[in-house]
PDB file of C-alpha atoms in Angstrom:
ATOM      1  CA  UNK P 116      -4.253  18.423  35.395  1.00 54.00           C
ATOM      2  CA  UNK P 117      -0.519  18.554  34.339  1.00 65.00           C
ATOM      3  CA  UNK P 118       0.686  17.253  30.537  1.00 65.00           C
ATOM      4  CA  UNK P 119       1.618  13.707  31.840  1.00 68.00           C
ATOM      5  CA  UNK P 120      -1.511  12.753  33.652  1.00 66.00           C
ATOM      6  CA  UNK P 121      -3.471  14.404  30.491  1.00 63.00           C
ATOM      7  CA  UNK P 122      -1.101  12.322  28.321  1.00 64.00           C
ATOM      8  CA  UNK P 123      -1.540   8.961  29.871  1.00 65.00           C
ATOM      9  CA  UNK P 124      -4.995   9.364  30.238  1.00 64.00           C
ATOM     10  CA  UNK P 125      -5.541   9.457  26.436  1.00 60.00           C
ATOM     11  CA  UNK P 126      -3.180   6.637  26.172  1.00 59.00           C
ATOM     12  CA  UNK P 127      -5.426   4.635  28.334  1.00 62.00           C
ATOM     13  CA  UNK P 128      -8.452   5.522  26.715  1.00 65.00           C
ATOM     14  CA  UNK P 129     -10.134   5.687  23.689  1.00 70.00           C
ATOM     15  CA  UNK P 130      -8.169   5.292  19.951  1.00 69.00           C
ATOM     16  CA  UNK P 131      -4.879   4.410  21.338  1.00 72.00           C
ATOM     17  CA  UNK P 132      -5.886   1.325  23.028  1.00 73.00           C
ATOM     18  CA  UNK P 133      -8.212   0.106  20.373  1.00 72.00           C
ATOM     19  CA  UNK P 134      -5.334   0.717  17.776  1.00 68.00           C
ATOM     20  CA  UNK P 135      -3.311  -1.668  20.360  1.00 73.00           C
ATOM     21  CA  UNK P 136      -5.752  -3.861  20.717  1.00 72.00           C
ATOM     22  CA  UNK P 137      -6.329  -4.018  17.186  1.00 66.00           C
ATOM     23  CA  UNK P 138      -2.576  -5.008  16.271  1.00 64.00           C
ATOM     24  CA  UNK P 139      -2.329  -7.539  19.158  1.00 69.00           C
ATOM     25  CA  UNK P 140      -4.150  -9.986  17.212  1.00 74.00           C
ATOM     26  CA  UNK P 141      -2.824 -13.416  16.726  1.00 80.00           C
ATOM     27  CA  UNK P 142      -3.478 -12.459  13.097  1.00 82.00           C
ATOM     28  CA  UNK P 143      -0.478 -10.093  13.423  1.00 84.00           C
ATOM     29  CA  UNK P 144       1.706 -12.191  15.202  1.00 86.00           C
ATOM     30  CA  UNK P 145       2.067 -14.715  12.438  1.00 88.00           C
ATOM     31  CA  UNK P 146       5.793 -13.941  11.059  1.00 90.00           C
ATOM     32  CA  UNK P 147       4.430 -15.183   7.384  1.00 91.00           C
ATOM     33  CA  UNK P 148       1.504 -12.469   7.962  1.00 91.00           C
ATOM     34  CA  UNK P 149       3.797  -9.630   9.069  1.00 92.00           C
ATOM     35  CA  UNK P 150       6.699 -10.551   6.630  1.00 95.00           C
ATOM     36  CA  UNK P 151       4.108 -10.261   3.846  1.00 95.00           C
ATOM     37  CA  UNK P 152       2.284  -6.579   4.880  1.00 94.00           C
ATOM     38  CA  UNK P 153       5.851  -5.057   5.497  1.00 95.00           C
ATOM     39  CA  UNK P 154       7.012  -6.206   2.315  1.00 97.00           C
ATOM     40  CA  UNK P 155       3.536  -5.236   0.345  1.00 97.00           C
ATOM     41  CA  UNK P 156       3.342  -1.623   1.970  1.00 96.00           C
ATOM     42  CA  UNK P 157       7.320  -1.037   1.622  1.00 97.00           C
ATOM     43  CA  UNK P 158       6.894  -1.957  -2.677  1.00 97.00           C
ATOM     44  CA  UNK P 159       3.803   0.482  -2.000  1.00 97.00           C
ATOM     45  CA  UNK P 160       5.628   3.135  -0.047  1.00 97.00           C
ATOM     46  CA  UNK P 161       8.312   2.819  -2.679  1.00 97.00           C
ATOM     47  CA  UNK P 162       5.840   3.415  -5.669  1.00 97.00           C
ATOM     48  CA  UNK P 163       4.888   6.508  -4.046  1.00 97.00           C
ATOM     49  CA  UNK P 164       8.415   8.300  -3.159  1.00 96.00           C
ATOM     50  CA  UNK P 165       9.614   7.007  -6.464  1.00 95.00           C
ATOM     51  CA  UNK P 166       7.017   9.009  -8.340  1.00 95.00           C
ATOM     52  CA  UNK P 167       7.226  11.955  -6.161  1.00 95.00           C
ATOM     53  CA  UNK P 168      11.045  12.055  -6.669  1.00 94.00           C
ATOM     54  CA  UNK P 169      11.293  11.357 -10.805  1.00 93.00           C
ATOM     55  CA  UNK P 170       7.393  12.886 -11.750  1.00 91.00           C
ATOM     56  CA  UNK P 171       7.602  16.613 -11.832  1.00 89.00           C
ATOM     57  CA  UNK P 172       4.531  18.523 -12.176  1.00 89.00           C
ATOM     58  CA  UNK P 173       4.607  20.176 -16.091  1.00 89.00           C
ATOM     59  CA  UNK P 174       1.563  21.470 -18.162  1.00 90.00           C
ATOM     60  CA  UNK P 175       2.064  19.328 -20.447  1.00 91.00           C
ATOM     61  CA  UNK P 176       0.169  16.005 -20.966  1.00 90.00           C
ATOM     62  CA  UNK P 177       3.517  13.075 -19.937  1.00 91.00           C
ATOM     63  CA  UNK P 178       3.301   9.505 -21.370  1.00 90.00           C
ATOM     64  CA  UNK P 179       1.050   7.123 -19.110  1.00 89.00           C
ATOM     65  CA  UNK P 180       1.717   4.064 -20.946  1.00 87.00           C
ATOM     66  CA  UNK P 181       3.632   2.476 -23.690  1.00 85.00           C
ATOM     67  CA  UNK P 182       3.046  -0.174 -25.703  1.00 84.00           C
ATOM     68  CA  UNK P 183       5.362  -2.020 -28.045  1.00 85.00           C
ATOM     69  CA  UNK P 184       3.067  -2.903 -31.007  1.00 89.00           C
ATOM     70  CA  UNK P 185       1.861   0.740 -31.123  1.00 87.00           C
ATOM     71  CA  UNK P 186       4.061   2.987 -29.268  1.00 86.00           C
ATOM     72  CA  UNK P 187       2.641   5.477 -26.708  1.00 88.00           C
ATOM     73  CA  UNK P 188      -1.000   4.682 -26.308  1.00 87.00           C
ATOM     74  CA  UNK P 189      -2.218   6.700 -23.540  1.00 89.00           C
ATOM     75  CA  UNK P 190      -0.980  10.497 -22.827  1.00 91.00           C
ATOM     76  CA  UNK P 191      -2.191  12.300 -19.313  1.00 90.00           C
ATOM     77  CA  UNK P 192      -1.955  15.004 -16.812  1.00 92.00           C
ATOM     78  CA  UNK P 193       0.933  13.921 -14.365  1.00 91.00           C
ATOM     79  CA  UNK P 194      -1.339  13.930 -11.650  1.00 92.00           C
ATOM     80  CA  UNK P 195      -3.014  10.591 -12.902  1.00 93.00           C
ATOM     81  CA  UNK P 196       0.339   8.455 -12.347  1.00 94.00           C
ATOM     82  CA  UNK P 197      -0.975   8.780  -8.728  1.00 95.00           C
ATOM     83  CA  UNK P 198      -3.722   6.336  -9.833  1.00 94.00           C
ATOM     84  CA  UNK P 199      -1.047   3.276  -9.443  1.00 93.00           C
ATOM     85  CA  UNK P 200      -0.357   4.031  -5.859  1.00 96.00           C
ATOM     86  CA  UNK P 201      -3.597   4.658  -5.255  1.00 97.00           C
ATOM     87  CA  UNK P 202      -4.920   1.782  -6.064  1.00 96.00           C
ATOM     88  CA  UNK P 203      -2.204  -0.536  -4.760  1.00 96.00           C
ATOM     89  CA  UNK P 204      -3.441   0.874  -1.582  1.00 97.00           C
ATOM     90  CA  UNK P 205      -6.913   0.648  -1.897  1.00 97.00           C
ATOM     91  CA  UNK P 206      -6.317  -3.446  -2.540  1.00 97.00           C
ATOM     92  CA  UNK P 207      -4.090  -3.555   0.124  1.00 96.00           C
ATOM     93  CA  UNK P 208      -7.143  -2.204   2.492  1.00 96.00           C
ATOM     94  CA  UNK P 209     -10.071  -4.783   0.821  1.00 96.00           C
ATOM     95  CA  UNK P 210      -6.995  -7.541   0.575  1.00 96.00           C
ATOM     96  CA  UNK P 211      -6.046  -7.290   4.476  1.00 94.00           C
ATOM     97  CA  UNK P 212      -8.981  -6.895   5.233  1.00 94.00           C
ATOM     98  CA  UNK P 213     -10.788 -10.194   3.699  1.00 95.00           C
ATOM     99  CA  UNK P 214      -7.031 -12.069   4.945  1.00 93.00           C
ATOM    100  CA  UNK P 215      -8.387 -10.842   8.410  1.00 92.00           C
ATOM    101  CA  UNK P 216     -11.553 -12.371   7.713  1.00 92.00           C
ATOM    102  CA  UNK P 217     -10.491 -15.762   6.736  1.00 93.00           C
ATOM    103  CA  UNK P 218      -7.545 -16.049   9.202  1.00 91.00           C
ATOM    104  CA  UNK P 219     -10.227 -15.534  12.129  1.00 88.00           C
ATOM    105  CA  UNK P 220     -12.157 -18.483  10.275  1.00 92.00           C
ATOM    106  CA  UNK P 221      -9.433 -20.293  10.969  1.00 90.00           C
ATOM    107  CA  UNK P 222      -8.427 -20.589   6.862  1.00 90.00           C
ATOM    108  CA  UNK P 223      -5.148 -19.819   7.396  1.00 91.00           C
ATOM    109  CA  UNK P 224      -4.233 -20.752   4.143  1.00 94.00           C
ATOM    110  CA  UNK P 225      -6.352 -18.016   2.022  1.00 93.00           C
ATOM    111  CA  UNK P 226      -5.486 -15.727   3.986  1.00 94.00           C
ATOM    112  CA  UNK P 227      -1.804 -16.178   3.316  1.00 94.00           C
ATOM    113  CA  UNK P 228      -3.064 -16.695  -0.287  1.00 96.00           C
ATOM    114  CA  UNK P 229      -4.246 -13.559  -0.107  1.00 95.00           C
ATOM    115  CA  UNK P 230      -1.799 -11.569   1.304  1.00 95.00           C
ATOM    116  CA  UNK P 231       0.905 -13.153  -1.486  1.00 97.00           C
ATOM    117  CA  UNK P 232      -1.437 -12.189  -3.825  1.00 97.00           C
ATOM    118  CA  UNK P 233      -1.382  -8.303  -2.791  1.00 96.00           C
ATOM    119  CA  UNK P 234       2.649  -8.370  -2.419  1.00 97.00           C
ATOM    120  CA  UNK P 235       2.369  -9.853  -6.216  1.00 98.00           C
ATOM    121  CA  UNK P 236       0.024  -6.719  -6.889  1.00 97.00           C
ATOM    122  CA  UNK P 237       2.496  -4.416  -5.759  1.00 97.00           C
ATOM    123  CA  UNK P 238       5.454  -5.623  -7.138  1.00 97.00           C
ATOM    124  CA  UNK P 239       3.483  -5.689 -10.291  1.00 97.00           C
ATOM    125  CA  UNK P 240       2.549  -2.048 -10.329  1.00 96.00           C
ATOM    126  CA  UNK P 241       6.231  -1.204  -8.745  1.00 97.00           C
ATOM    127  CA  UNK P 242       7.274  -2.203 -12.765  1.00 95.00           C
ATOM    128  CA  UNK P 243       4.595  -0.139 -14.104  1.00 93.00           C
ATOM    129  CA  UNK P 244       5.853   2.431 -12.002  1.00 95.00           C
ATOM    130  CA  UNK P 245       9.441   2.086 -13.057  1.00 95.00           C
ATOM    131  CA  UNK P 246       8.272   2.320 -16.705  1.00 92.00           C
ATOM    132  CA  UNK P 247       5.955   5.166 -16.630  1.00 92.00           C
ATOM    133  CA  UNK P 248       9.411   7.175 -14.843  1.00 93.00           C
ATOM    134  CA  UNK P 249      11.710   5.515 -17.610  1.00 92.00           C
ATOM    135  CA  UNK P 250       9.497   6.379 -20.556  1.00 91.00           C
ATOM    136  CA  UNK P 251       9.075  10.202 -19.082  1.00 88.00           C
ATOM    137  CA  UNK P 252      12.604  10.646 -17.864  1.00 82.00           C
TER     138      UNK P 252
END
């Protein structure tokens, strides 16, 4: 069997097809639904790169979070910054998700809701970003 014939076989078959199948969902072809995951996984994607860039790894404990009544409340290993990402994502996932869910119920409505509600989220934890690489820059 040559490359090409091995190569469009998989395409044909198997995870390609359900991946295509998957996005060709009237769910995805709403412009407010795609405008809305772009945006949310762009502030996400942002979050990430932004703490890779200005978050250096040191053996020192960095500031996690600053508060103006009492100053720096909560020192940590630079690894745990990751956590805001991480859990942008992880909401993104359960929020898409249960927007999937009520879209194919035909609630259209929450599952816009929804999906304002995780771009909110990540915009949200985009600032806490931005402040935890102020406060340690």
């Amino acid at each position: 069997m040559k490359f090409s014939q091995i190569k469009k076989t998989i395409a044909n078959t198997g995870l390609v097809v359900r991946v295509r199948s998957f996005f060709a969902q009237d769910f995805f072809q709403n412009a407010i639904v795609r405008w809305l995951l772009i945006s949310s996984l762009v502030a996400n994607l942002i979050i990430w790169f932004g703490l890779k860039i200005f978050i250096v790894p040191v053996d020192l404990p960095i500031i996690l979070h600053y508060n103006v009544y009492f100053g720096v409340d909560m020192l940590g290993d630079w690894r745990q910054v990751y956590i805001l990402p991480l859990l942008g994502l992880i909401l993104l996932i359960i929020n898409l998700s249960l927007a999937l869910h009520f879209y194919s119920q035909k609630e259209r409505i929450a599952s816009h809701i929804l999906l304002m509600a995780t771009l909110m989220l990540q915009l949200s934890l985009l600032v806490a970003a931005i402040s935890v690489i102020i406060i340690n820059y």
